[in-house]
PDB file of C-alpha atoms in Angstrom:
ATOM      1  CA  MET E1406     -32.260 191.324  90.991  1.00 52.00           C
ATOM      2  CA  SER E1407     -29.612 188.761  90.366  1.00 66.00           C
ATOM      3  CA  LYS E1408     -28.331 188.798  87.021  1.00 80.00           C
ATOM      4  CA  ASP E1409     -30.155 187.380  84.366  1.00 87.00           C
ATOM      5  CA  LEU E1410     -27.734 185.058  82.389  1.00 87.00           C
ATOM      6  CA  PHE E1411     -28.623 182.995  79.571  1.00 92.00           C
ATOM      7  CA  GLU E1412     -27.113 179.682  79.479  1.00 93.00           C
ATOM      8  CA  ILE E1413     -26.541 177.261  76.596  1.00 94.00           C
ATOM      9  CA  GLY E1414     -24.098 174.371  75.594  1.00 89.00           C
ATOM     10  CA  GLY E1415     -22.739 174.949  79.283  1.00 90.00           C
ATOM     11  CA  LEU E1416     -22.174 178.985  78.570  1.00 94.00           C
ATOM     12  CA  LYS E1417     -23.212 181.546  80.510  1.00 95.00           C
ATOM     13  CA  LEU E1418     -23.916 184.355  78.334  1.00 95.00           C
ATOM     14  CA  ASP E1419     -24.809 188.230  79.521  1.00 94.00           C
ATOM     15  CA  SER E1420     -26.616 188.965  76.087  1.00 96.00           C
ATOM     16  CA  ARG E1421     -29.442 187.592  74.635  1.00 98.00           C
ATOM     17  CA  LEU E1422     -28.442 188.524  71.086  1.00 98.00           C
ATOM     18  CA  PHE E1423     -26.500 186.629  68.478  1.00 98.00           C
ATOM     19  CA  THR E1424     -25.220 188.581  65.340  1.00 97.00           C
ATOM     20  CA  GLY E1425     -23.901 187.010  62.192  1.00 96.00           C
ATOM     21  CA  THR E1426     -21.182 188.185  59.721  1.00 96.00           C
ATOM     22  CA  GLY E1427     -22.965 188.015  56.302  1.00 94.00           C
ATOM     23  CA  LYS E1428     -23.784 190.371  53.901  1.00 94.00           C
ATOM     24  CA  TYR E1429     -21.619 193.071  55.262  1.00 93.00           C
ATOM     25  CA  ALA E1430     -20.440 195.853  52.629  1.00 88.00           C
ATOM     26  CA  ASP E1431     -16.850 196.143  54.728  1.00 91.00           C
ATOM     27  CA  ASP E1432     -15.951 193.488  56.989  1.00 93.00           C
ATOM     28  CA  SER E1433     -14.108 195.922  59.097  1.00 94.00           C
ATOM     29  CA  VAL E1434     -17.489 197.042  60.547  1.00 96.00           C
ATOM     30  CA  ILE E1435     -17.677 193.732  62.278  1.00 96.00           C
ATOM     31  CA  PRO E1436     -15.895 194.462  65.538  1.00 97.00           C
ATOM     32  CA  GLY E1437     -18.046 197.509  66.035  1.00 97.00           C
ATOM     33  CA  ILE E1438     -20.896 195.346  65.804  1.00 97.00           C
ATOM     34  CA  CYS E1439     -19.975 192.836  68.525  1.00 97.00           C
ATOM     35  CA  GLU E1440     -19.164 196.185  70.650  1.00 97.00           C
ATOM     36  CA  ALA E1441     -22.728 198.275  70.149  1.00 97.00           C
ATOM     37  CA  SER E1442     -25.146 194.941  70.376  1.00 97.00           C
ATOM     38  CA  GLY E1443     -23.036 193.549  73.399  1.00 97.00           C
ATOM     39  CA  SER E1444     -23.400 190.221  71.258  1.00 97.00           C
ATOM     40  CA  GLN E1445     -21.242 187.292  72.428  1.00 97.00           C
ATOM     41  CA  VAL E1446     -22.154 184.820  69.937  1.00 97.00           C
ATOM     42  CA  ILE E1447     -21.497 184.996  66.198  1.00 97.00           C
ATOM     43  CA  THR E1448     -22.482 183.144  63.421  1.00 97.00           C
ATOM     44  CA  VAL E1449     -20.134 182.285  60.316  1.00 97.00           C
ATOM     45  CA  ALA E1450     -20.578 180.173  57.320  1.00 96.00           C
ATOM     46  CA  LEU E1451     -17.739 177.371  55.637  1.00 95.00           C
ATOM     47  CA  ARG E1452     -17.269 177.788  52.140  1.00 94.00           C
ATOM     48  CA  ARG E1453     -14.458 176.590  49.516  1.00 92.00           C
ATOM     49  CA  VAL E1454     -11.566 179.067  49.166  1.00 92.00           C
ATOM     50  CA  ASP E1455     -11.875 181.112  45.851  1.00 87.00           C
ATOM     51  CA  MET E1456      -7.766 180.347  44.870  1.00 84.00           C
ATOM     52  CA  GLU E1457      -8.219 183.163  42.425  1.00 82.00           C
ATOM     53  CA  SER E1458      -9.679 185.784  45.037  1.00 78.00           C
ATOM     54  CA  THR E1459      -7.922 187.837  47.243  1.00 73.00           C
ATOM     55  CA  THR E1460     -10.510 188.969  49.680  1.00 76.00           C
ATOM     56  CA  GLY E1461      -9.776 189.211  53.515  1.00 80.00           C
ATOM     57  CA  ASN E1462     -10.310 186.686  55.684  1.00 89.00           C
ATOM     58  CA  VAL E1463     -13.439 187.450  58.025  1.00 92.00           C
ATOM     59  CA  MET E1464     -11.801 185.589  61.088  1.00 91.00           C
ATOM     60  CA  ASP E1465      -9.741 188.277  61.426  1.00 92.00           C
ATOM     61  CA  PHE E1466     -12.660 191.026  62.150  1.00 95.00           C
ATOM     62  CA  ILE E1467     -14.333 188.729  64.781  1.00 96.00           C
ATOM     63  CA  PRO E1468     -13.169 189.625  68.355  1.00 96.00           C
ATOM     64  CA  LYS E1469     -11.445 186.820  69.939  1.00 94.00           C
ATOM     65  CA  ASN E1470     -13.882 186.553  72.789  1.00 94.00           C
ATOM     66  CA  MET E1471     -16.776 186.039  70.925  1.00 96.00           C
ATOM     67  CA  GLN E1472     -18.474 182.464  70.530  1.00 96.00           C
ATOM     68  CA  LEU E1473     -18.488 181.192  67.591  1.00 97.00           C
ATOM     69  CA  LEU E1474     -21.453 179.879  65.800  1.00 97.00           C
ATOM     70  CA  PRO E1475     -20.640 178.238  62.358  1.00 97.00           C
ATOM     71  CA  ASN E1476     -23.695 177.493  60.443  1.00 97.00           C
ATOM     72  CA  THR E1477     -23.802 174.431  57.926  1.00 97.00           C
ATOM     73  CA  SER E1478     -25.688 176.804  55.095  1.00 95.00           C
ATOM     74  CA  GLY E1479     -25.649 174.739  51.795  1.00 94.00           C
ATOM     75  CA  ALA E1480     -26.355 171.874  53.055  1.00 95.00           C
ATOM     76  CA  ARG E1481     -29.259 170.195  51.128  1.00 96.00           C
ATOM     77  CA  THR E1482     -29.304 166.918  53.379  1.00 97.00           C
ATOM     78  CA  ALA E1483     -28.407 165.763  56.974  1.00 97.00           C
ATOM     79  CA  ASP E1484     -25.497 164.157  55.793  1.00 96.00           C
ATOM     80  CA  GLU E1485     -24.083 167.192  54.122  1.00 96.00           C
ATOM     81  CA  ALA E1486     -24.838 169.202  57.041  1.00 97.00           C
ATOM     82  CA  VAL E1487     -23.123 166.286  59.167  1.00 97.00           C
ATOM     83  CA  ARG E1488     -19.886 166.856  57.088  1.00 96.00           C
ATOM     84  CA  ILE E1489     -19.808 170.775  56.922  1.00 96.00           C
ATOM     85  CA  ALA E1490     -20.592 170.486  60.960  1.00 97.00           C
ATOM     86  CA  ARG E1491     -17.343 168.076  61.364  1.00 96.00           C
ATOM     87  CA  LEU E1492     -15.549 170.330  59.244  1.00 96.00           C
ATOM     88  CA  ALA E1493     -16.220 173.448  60.839  1.00 95.00           C
ATOM     89  CA  ARG E1494     -15.406 171.700  64.225  1.00 95.00           C
ATOM     90  CA  ALA E1495     -11.983 170.699  62.712  1.00 93.00           C
ATOM     91  CA  MET E1496     -11.418 174.158  62.460  1.00 91.00           C
ATOM     92  CA  GLY E1497     -10.626 174.421  65.831  1.00 87.00           C
ATOM     93  CA  CYS E1498     -13.354 177.103  67.305  1.00 86.00           C
ATOM     94  CA  GLY E1499     -15.461 174.867  69.676  1.00 92.00           C
ATOM     95  CA  ASP E1500     -18.261 172.506  69.433  1.00 96.00           C
ATOM     96  CA  TRP E1501     -21.324 174.774  68.546  1.00 98.00           C
ATOM     97  CA  ILE E1502     -23.160 174.281  65.048  1.00 98.00           C
ATOM     98  CA  LYS E1503     -26.021 176.250  63.607  1.00 98.00           C
ATOM     99  CA  ILE E1504     -27.907 173.198  61.651  1.00 97.00           C
ATOM    100  CA  GLU E1505     -29.346 174.546  58.513  1.00 97.00           C
ATOM    101  CA  VAL E1506     -30.398 171.717  55.943  1.00 96.00           C
ATOM    102  CA  ILE E1507     -32.149 173.806  53.031  1.00 94.00           C
ATOM    103  CA  SER E1508     -33.317 172.732  49.588  1.00 88.00           C
ATOM    104  CA  ASP E1509     -35.639 175.098  48.715  1.00 88.00           C
ATOM    105  CA  ASN E1510     -34.073 178.271  46.944  1.00 87.00           C
ATOM    106  CA  LYS E1511     -36.912 180.682  46.650  1.00 90.00           C
ATOM    107  CA  TYR E1512     -37.716 180.821  50.223  1.00 91.00           C
ATOM    108  CA  LEU E1513     -34.843 179.176  52.078  1.00 92.00           C
ATOM    109  CA  LEU E1514     -37.110 177.175  54.628  1.00 93.00           C
ATOM    110  CA  PRO E1515     -35.691 174.287  56.627  1.00 95.00           C
ATOM    111  CA  ASP E1516     -36.102 170.718  56.288  1.00 94.00           C
ATOM    112  CA  GLY E1517     -37.404 169.754  59.323  1.00 92.00           C
ATOM    113  CA  TYR E1518     -36.815 165.902  58.848  1.00 93.00           C
ATOM    114  CA  GLU E1519     -32.904 166.058  57.581  1.00 96.00           C
ATOM    115  CA  THR E1520     -32.594 169.203  60.588  1.00 97.00           C
ATOM    116  CA  ALA E1521     -33.634 166.297  63.000  1.00 96.00           C
ATOM    117  CA  ARG E1522     -31.722 163.643  61.455  1.00 97.00           C
ATOM    118  CA  ALA E1523     -28.683 165.723  61.409  1.00 97.00           C
ATOM    119  CA  THR E1524     -29.319 167.432  64.948  1.00 98.00           C
ATOM    120  CA  GLU E1525     -29.346 163.619  66.354  1.00 97.00           C
ATOM    121  CA  ILE E1526     -26.118 162.585  64.790  1.00 98.00           C
ATOM    122  CA  LEU E1527     -24.218 165.637  65.768  1.00 98.00           C
ATOM    123  CA  VAL E1528     -25.576 165.700  69.351  1.00 98.00           C
ATOM    124  CA  LYS E1529     -23.925 162.040  69.678  1.00 97.00           C
ATOM    125  CA  GLU E1530     -20.618 163.445  68.522  1.00 97.00           C
ATOM    126  CA  GLY E1531     -20.828 166.035  70.995  1.00 97.00           C
ATOM    127  CA  PHE E1532     -21.706 169.148  69.169  1.00 98.00           C
ATOM    128  CA  ILE E1533     -23.598 171.994  71.144  1.00 98.00           C
ATOM    129  CA  VAL E1534     -26.344 171.709  68.205  1.00 98.00           C
ATOM    130  CA  LEU E1535     -28.496 174.811  67.424  1.00 98.00           C
ATOM    131  CA  PRO E1536     -30.825 173.906  64.550  1.00 98.00           C
ATOM    132  CA  TYR E1537     -32.818 176.621  62.633  1.00 97.00           C
ATOM    133  CA  VAL E1538     -36.408 175.673  61.915  1.00 96.00           C
ATOM    134  CA  ASN E1539     -39.659 176.232  61.203  1.00 96.00           C
ATOM    135  CA  ALA E1540     -42.052 177.608  63.825  1.00 96.00           C
ATOM    136  CA  ASP E1541     -43.530 173.791  64.120  1.00 96.00           C
ATOM    137  CA  LEU E1542     -44.133 172.420  67.459  1.00 97.00           C
ATOM    138  CA  TYR E1543     -43.882 168.732  66.190  1.00 96.00           C
ATOM    139  CA  VAL E1544     -40.129 169.553  64.727  1.00 96.00           C
ATOM    140  CA  ALA E1545     -39.049 171.350  67.568  1.00 97.00           C
ATOM    141  CA  ARG E1546     -40.272 168.237  70.138  1.00 97.00           C
ATOM    142  CA  SER E1547     -38.284 165.983  67.541  1.00 96.00           C
ATOM    143  CA  LEU E1548     -35.006 168.084  68.252  1.00 97.00           C
ATOM    144  CA  VAL E1549     -35.695 168.311  71.751  1.00 97.00           C
ATOM    145  CA  ASP E1550     -35.537 164.543  71.990  1.00 96.00           C
ATOM    146  CA  ALA E1551     -32.478 164.309  69.734  1.00 96.00           C
ATOM    147  CA  GLY E1552     -30.774 166.475  72.309  1.00 97.00           C
ATOM    148  CA  ALA E1553     -30.615 170.197  70.568  1.00 97.00           C
ATOM    149  CA  ALA E1554     -29.324 172.911  72.785  1.00 97.00           C
ATOM    150  CA  ALA E1555     -31.696 175.342  71.505  1.00 97.00           C
ATOM    151  CA  VAL E1556     -34.044 175.487  68.665  1.00 98.00           C
ATOM    152  CA  MET E1557     -34.013 178.673  66.306  1.00 98.00           C
ATOM    153  CA  PRO E1558     -37.521 179.258  64.724  1.00 98.00           C
ATOM    154  CA  LEU E1559     -37.885 181.577  62.336  1.00 96.00           C
ATOM    155  CA  GLY E1560     -39.825 184.664  62.489  1.00 95.00           C
ATOM    156  CA  ALA E1561     -40.135 185.076  58.351  1.00 93.00           C
ATOM    157  CA  PRO E1562     -38.034 183.704  55.424  1.00 92.00           C
ATOM    158  CA  ILE E1563     -34.236 184.392  55.500  1.00 91.00           C
ATOM    159  CA  GLY E1564     -33.137 187.957  55.012  1.00 89.00           C
ATOM    160  CA  THR E1565     -37.106 188.677  54.446  1.00 92.00           C
ATOM    161  CA  ASN E1566     -36.719 191.693  57.092  1.00 92.00           C
ATOM    162  CA  ARG E1567     -40.681 190.611  57.708  1.00 94.00           C
ATOM    163  CA  GLY E1568     -40.384 190.796  61.030  1.00 93.00           C
ATOM    164  CA  LEU E1569     -42.846 188.043  63.061  1.00 95.00           C
ATOM    165  CA  GLN E1570     -44.909 186.265  60.793  1.00 94.00           C
ATOM    166  CA  THR E1571     -44.768 183.164  62.364  1.00 96.00           C
ATOM    167  CA  ARG E1572     -45.894 185.115  65.727  1.00 96.00           C
ATOM    168  CA  GLU E1573     -48.721 182.483  67.203  1.00 96.00           C
ATOM    169  CA  MET E1574     -46.770 179.600  66.241  1.00 96.00           C
ATOM    170  CA  LEU E1575     -43.503 181.135  68.290  1.00 97.00           C
ATOM    171  CA  ARG E1576     -45.983 181.324  70.935  1.00 97.00           C
ATOM    172  CA  ILE E1577     -46.596 178.387  71.180  1.00 96.00           C
ATOM    173  CA  LEU E1578     -43.339 177.059  70.644  1.00 97.00           C
ATOM    174  CA  ILE E1579     -42.421 179.243  73.936  1.00 97.00           C
ATOM    175  CA  ASP E1580     -44.798 177.749  75.863  1.00 96.00           C
ATOM    176  CA  GLU E1581     -44.424 174.162  75.190  1.00 96.00           C
ATOM    177  CA  ILE E1582     -40.699 173.840  74.391  1.00 96.00           C
ATOM    178  CA  THR E1583     -38.275 173.107  77.567  1.00 94.00           C
ATOM    179  CA  ILE E1584     -34.799 174.238  75.706  1.00 95.00           C
ATOM    180  CA  PRO E1585     -34.042 177.630  75.166  1.00 96.00           C
ATOM    181  CA  VAL E1586     -36.141 179.321  71.947  1.00 97.00           C
ATOM    182  CA  ILE E1587     -34.111 181.564  69.752  1.00 98.00           C
ATOM    183  CA  VAL E1588     -36.092 183.161  66.963  1.00 98.00           C
ATOM    184  CA  ASP E1589     -33.419 183.510  64.025  1.00 95.00           C
ATOM    185  CA  ALA E1590     -34.482 184.850  60.849  1.00 93.00           C
ATOM    186  CA  GLY E1591     -36.896 187.336  59.042  1.00 93.00           C
ATOM    187  CA  ILE E1592     -36.426 189.927  62.143  1.00 96.00           C
ATOM    188  CA  GLY E1593     -36.300 193.263  60.465  1.00 96.00           C
ATOM    189  CA  LYS E1594     -36.364 196.197  63.206  1.00 97.00           C
ATOM    190  CA  PRO E1595     -35.382 196.533  66.601  1.00 98.00           C
ATOM    191  CA  SER E1596     -39.087 196.869  67.833  1.00 98.00           C
ATOM    192  CA  GLU E1597     -39.578 192.904  66.374  1.00 97.00           C
ATOM    193  CA  ALA E1598     -37.069 191.957  68.289  1.00 98.00           C
ATOM    194  CA  CYS E1599     -38.198 193.577  71.450  1.00 98.00           C
ATOM    195  CA  GLU E1600     -41.863 191.592  70.658  1.00 97.00           C
ATOM    196  CA  ALA E1601     -39.952 188.392  70.594  1.00 97.00           C
ATOM    197  CA  MET E1602     -38.331 189.114  73.799  1.00 98.00           C
ATOM    198  CA  GLU E1603     -41.409 190.254  75.386  1.00 97.00           C
ATOM    199  CA  MET E1604     -43.165 187.234  74.420  1.00 96.00           C
ATOM    200  CA  GLY E1605     -40.669 185.058  76.231  1.00 97.00           C
ATOM    201  CA  ALA E1606     -38.427 183.684  73.671  1.00 97.00           C
ATOM    202  CA  ASP E1607     -34.878 183.139  75.005  1.00 97.00           C
ATOM    203  CA  ALA E1608     -32.769 185.326  72.371  1.00 98.00           C
ATOM    204  CA  CYS E1609     -32.817 186.508  69.223  1.00 98.00           C
ATOM    205  CA  LEU E1610     -30.444 186.097  65.980  1.00 98.00           C
ATOM    206  CA  VAL E1611     -30.493 189.071  64.008  1.00 97.00           C
ATOM    207  CA  ASN E1612     -27.914 189.417  61.030  1.00 96.00           C
ATOM    208  CA  THR E1613     -29.352 191.246  57.473  1.00 95.00           C
ATOM    209  CA  ALA E1614     -31.206 193.698  59.545  1.00 96.00           C
ATOM    210  CA  ILE E1615     -27.927 194.922  61.429  1.00 97.00           C
ATOM    211  CA  ALA E1616     -25.679 194.147  58.349  1.00 96.00           C
ATOM    212  CA  THR E1617     -27.796 196.102  55.452  1.00 95.00           C
ATOM    213  CA  ALA E1618     -28.878 198.968  57.600  1.00 96.00           C
ATOM    214  CA  SER E1619     -27.460 202.425  56.533  1.00 96.00           C
ATOM    215  CA  ASP E1620     -25.712 202.641  59.951  1.00 97.00           C
ATOM    216  CA  PRO E1621     -24.825 199.146  60.961  1.00 97.00           C
ATOM    217  CA  VAL E1622     -23.164 200.042  64.363  1.00 97.00           C
ATOM    218  CA  MET E1623     -25.987 201.988  65.347  1.00 98.00           C
ATOM    219  CA  MET E1624     -28.575 199.547  64.170  1.00 98.00           C
ATOM    220  CA  ALA E1625     -26.654 196.895  66.217  1.00 98.00           C
ATOM    221  CA  ARG E1626     -26.895 199.160  69.180  1.00 98.00           C
ATOM    222  CA  ALA E1627     -30.662 199.743  68.904  1.00 98.00           C
ATOM    223  CA  PHE E1628     -30.960 195.906  68.270  1.00 98.00           C
ATOM    224  CA  GLY E1629     -28.860 195.167  71.831  1.00 98.00           C
ATOM    225  CA  ARG E1630     -31.333 197.767  73.719  1.00 98.00           C
ATOM    226  CA  ALA E1631     -34.425 196.198  72.179  1.00 98.00           C
ATOM    227  CA  VAL E1632     -33.752 192.801  73.167  1.00 98.00           C
ATOM    228  CA  LYS E1633     -32.849 193.971  76.532  1.00 97.00           C
ATOM    229  CA  ALA E1634     -35.912 196.050  76.843  1.00 97.00           C
ATOM    230  CA  GLY E1635     -38.197 192.995  75.571  1.00 97.00           C
ATOM    231  CA  ARG E1636     -36.571 191.064  78.232  1.00 97.00           C
ATOM    232  CA  GLU E1637     -36.612 193.282  81.001  1.00 96.00           C
ATOM    233  CA  ALA E1638     -40.418 193.211  79.911  1.00 96.00           C
ATOM    234  CA  TYR E1639     -40.773 189.746  80.229  1.00 96.00           C
ATOM    235  CA  LEU E1640     -39.462 189.148  83.670  1.00 96.00           C
ATOM    236  CA  ALA E1641     -41.350 192.048  84.726  1.00 95.00           C
ATOM    237  CA  GLY E1642     -44.635 190.374  83.986  1.00 91.00           C
ATOM    238  CA  PRO E1643     -46.693 192.667  81.536  1.00 88.00           C
ATOM    239  CA  GLY E1644     -50.355 193.528  83.178  1.00 88.00           C
ATOM    240  CA  ALA E1645     -53.408 191.969  81.515  1.00 89.00           C
ATOM    241  CA  THR E1646     -55.128 193.386  78.037  1.00 89.00           C
ATOM    242  CA  GLN E1647     -58.873 194.171  77.822  1.00 90.00           C
ATOM    243  CA  CYS E1648     -61.649 195.596  75.842  1.00 90.00           C
ATOM    244  CA  HIS E1649     -63.204 198.501  78.082  1.00 91.00           C
ATOM    245  CA  ALA E1650     -61.435 201.266  79.153  1.00 88.00           C
ATOM    246  CA  ALA E1651     -59.854 201.273  83.379  1.00 86.00           C
ATOM    247  CA  ALA E1652     -59.549 204.927  84.767  1.00 85.00           C
ATOM    248  CA  SER E1653     -55.876 205.037  85.973  1.00 87.00           C
ATOM    249  CA  SER E1654     -57.037 207.640  88.411  1.00 84.00           C
ATOM    250  CA  PRO E1655     -59.201 206.733  90.915  1.00 78.00           C
ATOM    251  CA  LEU E1656     -62.905 207.837  89.914  1.00 74.00           C
ATOM    252  CA  THR E1657     -64.327 210.142  92.898  1.00 72.00           C
ATOM    253  CA  ASP E1658     -67.102 212.819  93.462  1.00 70.00           C
ATOM    254  CA  PHE E1659     -64.905 215.709  93.222  1.00 69.00           C
ATOM    255  CA  LEU E1660     -66.305 218.439  90.674  1.00 66.00           C
ATOM    256  CA  SER E1661     -69.297 216.065  89.664  1.00 61.00           C
ATOM    257  CA  GLY E1662     -71.102 217.166  93.066  1.00 57.00           C
ATOM    258  CA  ASP E1663     -73.851 219.869  92.816  1.00 57.00           C
TER     259      ASP E1663
ATOM    260  CA  MET U 463       0.158 163.808  38.301  1.00 92.00           C
ATOM    261  CA  VAL U 464      -2.904 165.956  38.721  1.00 93.00           C
ATOM    262  CA  VAL U 465      -5.286 166.613  41.945  1.00 94.00           C
ATOM    263  CA  VAL U 466      -8.468 168.198  41.790  1.00 94.00           C
ATOM    264  CA  LEU U 467      -8.608 171.064  44.266  1.00 93.00           C
ATOM    265  CA  ASN U 468     -11.816 172.675  44.961  1.00 94.00           C
ATOM    266  CA  GLY U 469     -13.302 171.084  41.960  1.00 92.00           C
ATOM    267  CA  LYS U 470     -10.537 171.644  39.591  1.00 92.00           C
ATOM    268  CA  LYS U 471      -7.961 170.003  37.992  1.00 93.00           C
ATOM    269  CA  MET U 472      -4.342 170.780  38.725  1.00 91.00           C
ATOM    270  CA  ASP U 473      -0.857 169.588  37.499  1.00 92.00           C
ATOM    271  CA  MET U 474       1.435 168.863  40.711  1.00 90.00           C
ATOM    272  CA  THR U 475       4.895 167.473  40.928  1.00 91.00           C
ATOM    273  CA  GLU U 476       5.282 164.605  42.797  1.00 91.00           C
ATOM    274  CA  GLY U 477       6.213 164.192  46.191  1.00 91.00           C
ATOM    275  CA  VAL U 478       4.379 168.165  47.426  1.00 93.00           C
ATOM    276  CA  THR U 479       3.024 168.072  50.826  1.00 94.00           C
ATOM    277  CA  LEU U 480      -0.564 169.703  51.380  1.00 94.00           C
ATOM    278  CA  LEU U 481       1.419 172.175  53.487  1.00 94.00           C
ATOM    279  CA  GLU U 482       3.547 172.970  50.477  1.00 93.00           C
ATOM    280  CA  LEU U 483       0.664 173.272  48.252  1.00 93.00           C
ATOM    281  CA  LEU U 484      -1.497 175.354  50.682  1.00 93.00           C
ATOM    282  CA  GLU U 485       1.370 177.854  50.744  1.00 92.00           C
ATOM    283  CA  SER U 486       2.112 177.905  47.100  1.00 92.00           C
ATOM    284  CA  LYS U 487      -1.847 179.422  46.968  1.00 90.00           C
ATOM    285  CA  GLY U 488      -0.823 182.118  49.738  1.00 88.00           C
ATOM    286  CA  LEU U 489      -2.854 180.026  52.414  1.00 89.00           C
ATOM    287  CA  SER U 490      -1.860 180.218  55.825  1.00 90.00           C
ATOM    288  CA  PRO U 491      -2.733 176.527  57.465  1.00 90.00           C
ATOM    289  CA  GLU U 492      -4.118 178.044  60.312  1.00 90.00           C
ATOM    290  CA  THR U 493      -7.063 179.800  58.336  1.00 91.00           C
ATOM    291  CA  VAL U 494      -8.330 176.614  56.327  1.00 94.00           C
ATOM    292  CA  VAL U 495      -9.925 173.243  56.693  1.00 95.00           C
ATOM    293  CA  VAL U 496      -9.038 170.333  54.348  1.00 96.00           C
ATOM    294  CA  GLU U 497     -10.839 167.185  53.413  1.00 95.00           C
ATOM    295  CA  ARG U 498      -8.761 165.091  51.462  1.00 95.00           C
ATOM    296  CA  ASN U 499     -10.786 161.859  49.535  1.00 96.00           C
ATOM    297  CA  LYS U 500     -13.811 162.993  51.476  1.00 93.00           C
ATOM    298  CA  GLU U 501     -11.803 162.796  55.192  1.00 94.00           C
ATOM    299  CA  ILE U 502     -10.584 165.625  57.092  1.00 95.00           C
ATOM    300  CA  VAL U 503      -6.805 166.413  57.431  1.00 95.00           C
ATOM    301  CA  PRO U 504      -5.830 166.828  60.891  1.00 92.00           C
ATOM    302  CA  ALA U 505      -4.598 170.324  60.948  1.00 89.00           C
ATOM    303  CA  ASP U 506      -1.106 169.084  62.503  1.00 90.00           C
ATOM    304  CA  SER U 507      -0.262 166.588  59.824  1.00 93.00           C
ATOM    305  CA  PHE U 508      -0.753 169.168  56.773  1.00 93.00           C
ATOM    306  CA  THR U 509       3.394 168.827  56.917  1.00 92.00           C
ATOM    307  CA  ASP U 510       3.408 164.984  56.605  1.00 92.00           C
ATOM    308  CA  VAL U 511       0.266 164.293  54.172  1.00 93.00           C
ATOM    309  CA  VAL U 512       2.202 163.874  50.870  1.00 94.00           C
ATOM    310  CA  LEU U 513      -0.729 164.173  47.883  1.00 94.00           C
ATOM    311  CA  ASN U 514      -1.198 161.829  45.666  1.00 93.00           C
ATOM    312  CA  ASP U 515      -2.144 161.609  41.705  1.00 93.00           C
ATOM    313  CA  GLY U 516      -5.989 161.623  41.752  1.00 93.00           C
ATOM    314  CA  ASP U 517      -6.141 163.146  45.260  1.00 95.00           C
ATOM    315  CA  HIS U 518      -9.807 165.079  45.577  1.00 96.00           C
ATOM    316  CA  LEU U 519      -8.911 168.152  47.812  1.00 95.00           C
ATOM    317  CA  GLU U 520     -11.727 170.346  49.351  1.00 95.00           C
ATOM    318  CA  VAL U 521     -10.141 173.487  51.144  1.00 95.00           C
ATOM    319  CA  LEU U 522     -12.500 175.374  53.192  1.00 95.00           C
ATOM    320  CA  ARG U 523     -12.332 178.525  55.196  1.00 94.00           C
ATOM    321  CA  PHE U 524     -15.072 180.436  57.160  1.00 95.00           C
ATOM    322  CA  VAL U 525     -16.796 183.203  55.341  1.00 94.00           C
ATOM    323  CA  GLY U 526     -19.604 185.789  56.505  1.00 94.00           C
ATOM    324  CA  GLY U 527     -22.963 183.931  57.370  1.00 94.00           C
ATOM    325  CA  GLY U 528     -26.149 184.299  59.405  1.00 94.00           C
TER     326      GLY U 528
END
């Protein structure tokens, strides 16, 4: 079998699991997460430096071979997302940007209209844009039209670990959307990442479920394997489901004769 | 003179460069990005930028996120 590479923004990736850097009790575990998960893409956020604090720099823990995917978290409008994206690029870590435009503080649901507007602007400026969106076909289509490199629909609200609550809408996106579909947010267990991949998602992004596990490195490994297993199952082409039983062995007259 | 650094007013002497300000805060210039009056300051010009009275500075860096 030829190597099943995943190409995005001109980069060919072996791993279809993206990871994050948020919520770790101790950032020094991050290199172990990258290695155990096999992930090659990792997210970060951009924030004001707290002049009073002496906390470490998360960048010290991200292996140099990782593709950095800064997000625009904190943005409430397209203009704010564009501003954060430009600042992130000025850090000198590449052109990738995960657009997050959120003004809803309870469920952290993304604003599709503002996200599409930010995507359009940033694509024109040469960014590789991966927008975080609701699992909504029309929003996803508008992002394809705007030149997004992928769409990242949510399985459930950020940080909830509730799994693929949007399953049916994800199925429609996977069926209809021609650019990569990366399920982001809400995936709580490896089985859920595996299911998303079996359905034909191109990749998954998992942060909270790994970062808040009792053993984050072990959980990262489990997610890496689950994503691979799900991808293989998708490529293998699952057999049909049916309601009535179908015997696994041929039914013959043996033992039933007179 | 007074500059506003990450939302807080700060008294400063005249003629200080952006690089000097960052270093006085214990920040390595390669770990931050700076916006001065809503315009991004290219990293290679931190040493050339002399701060003015009333400048609004935003100093940011990458932190953990998903």
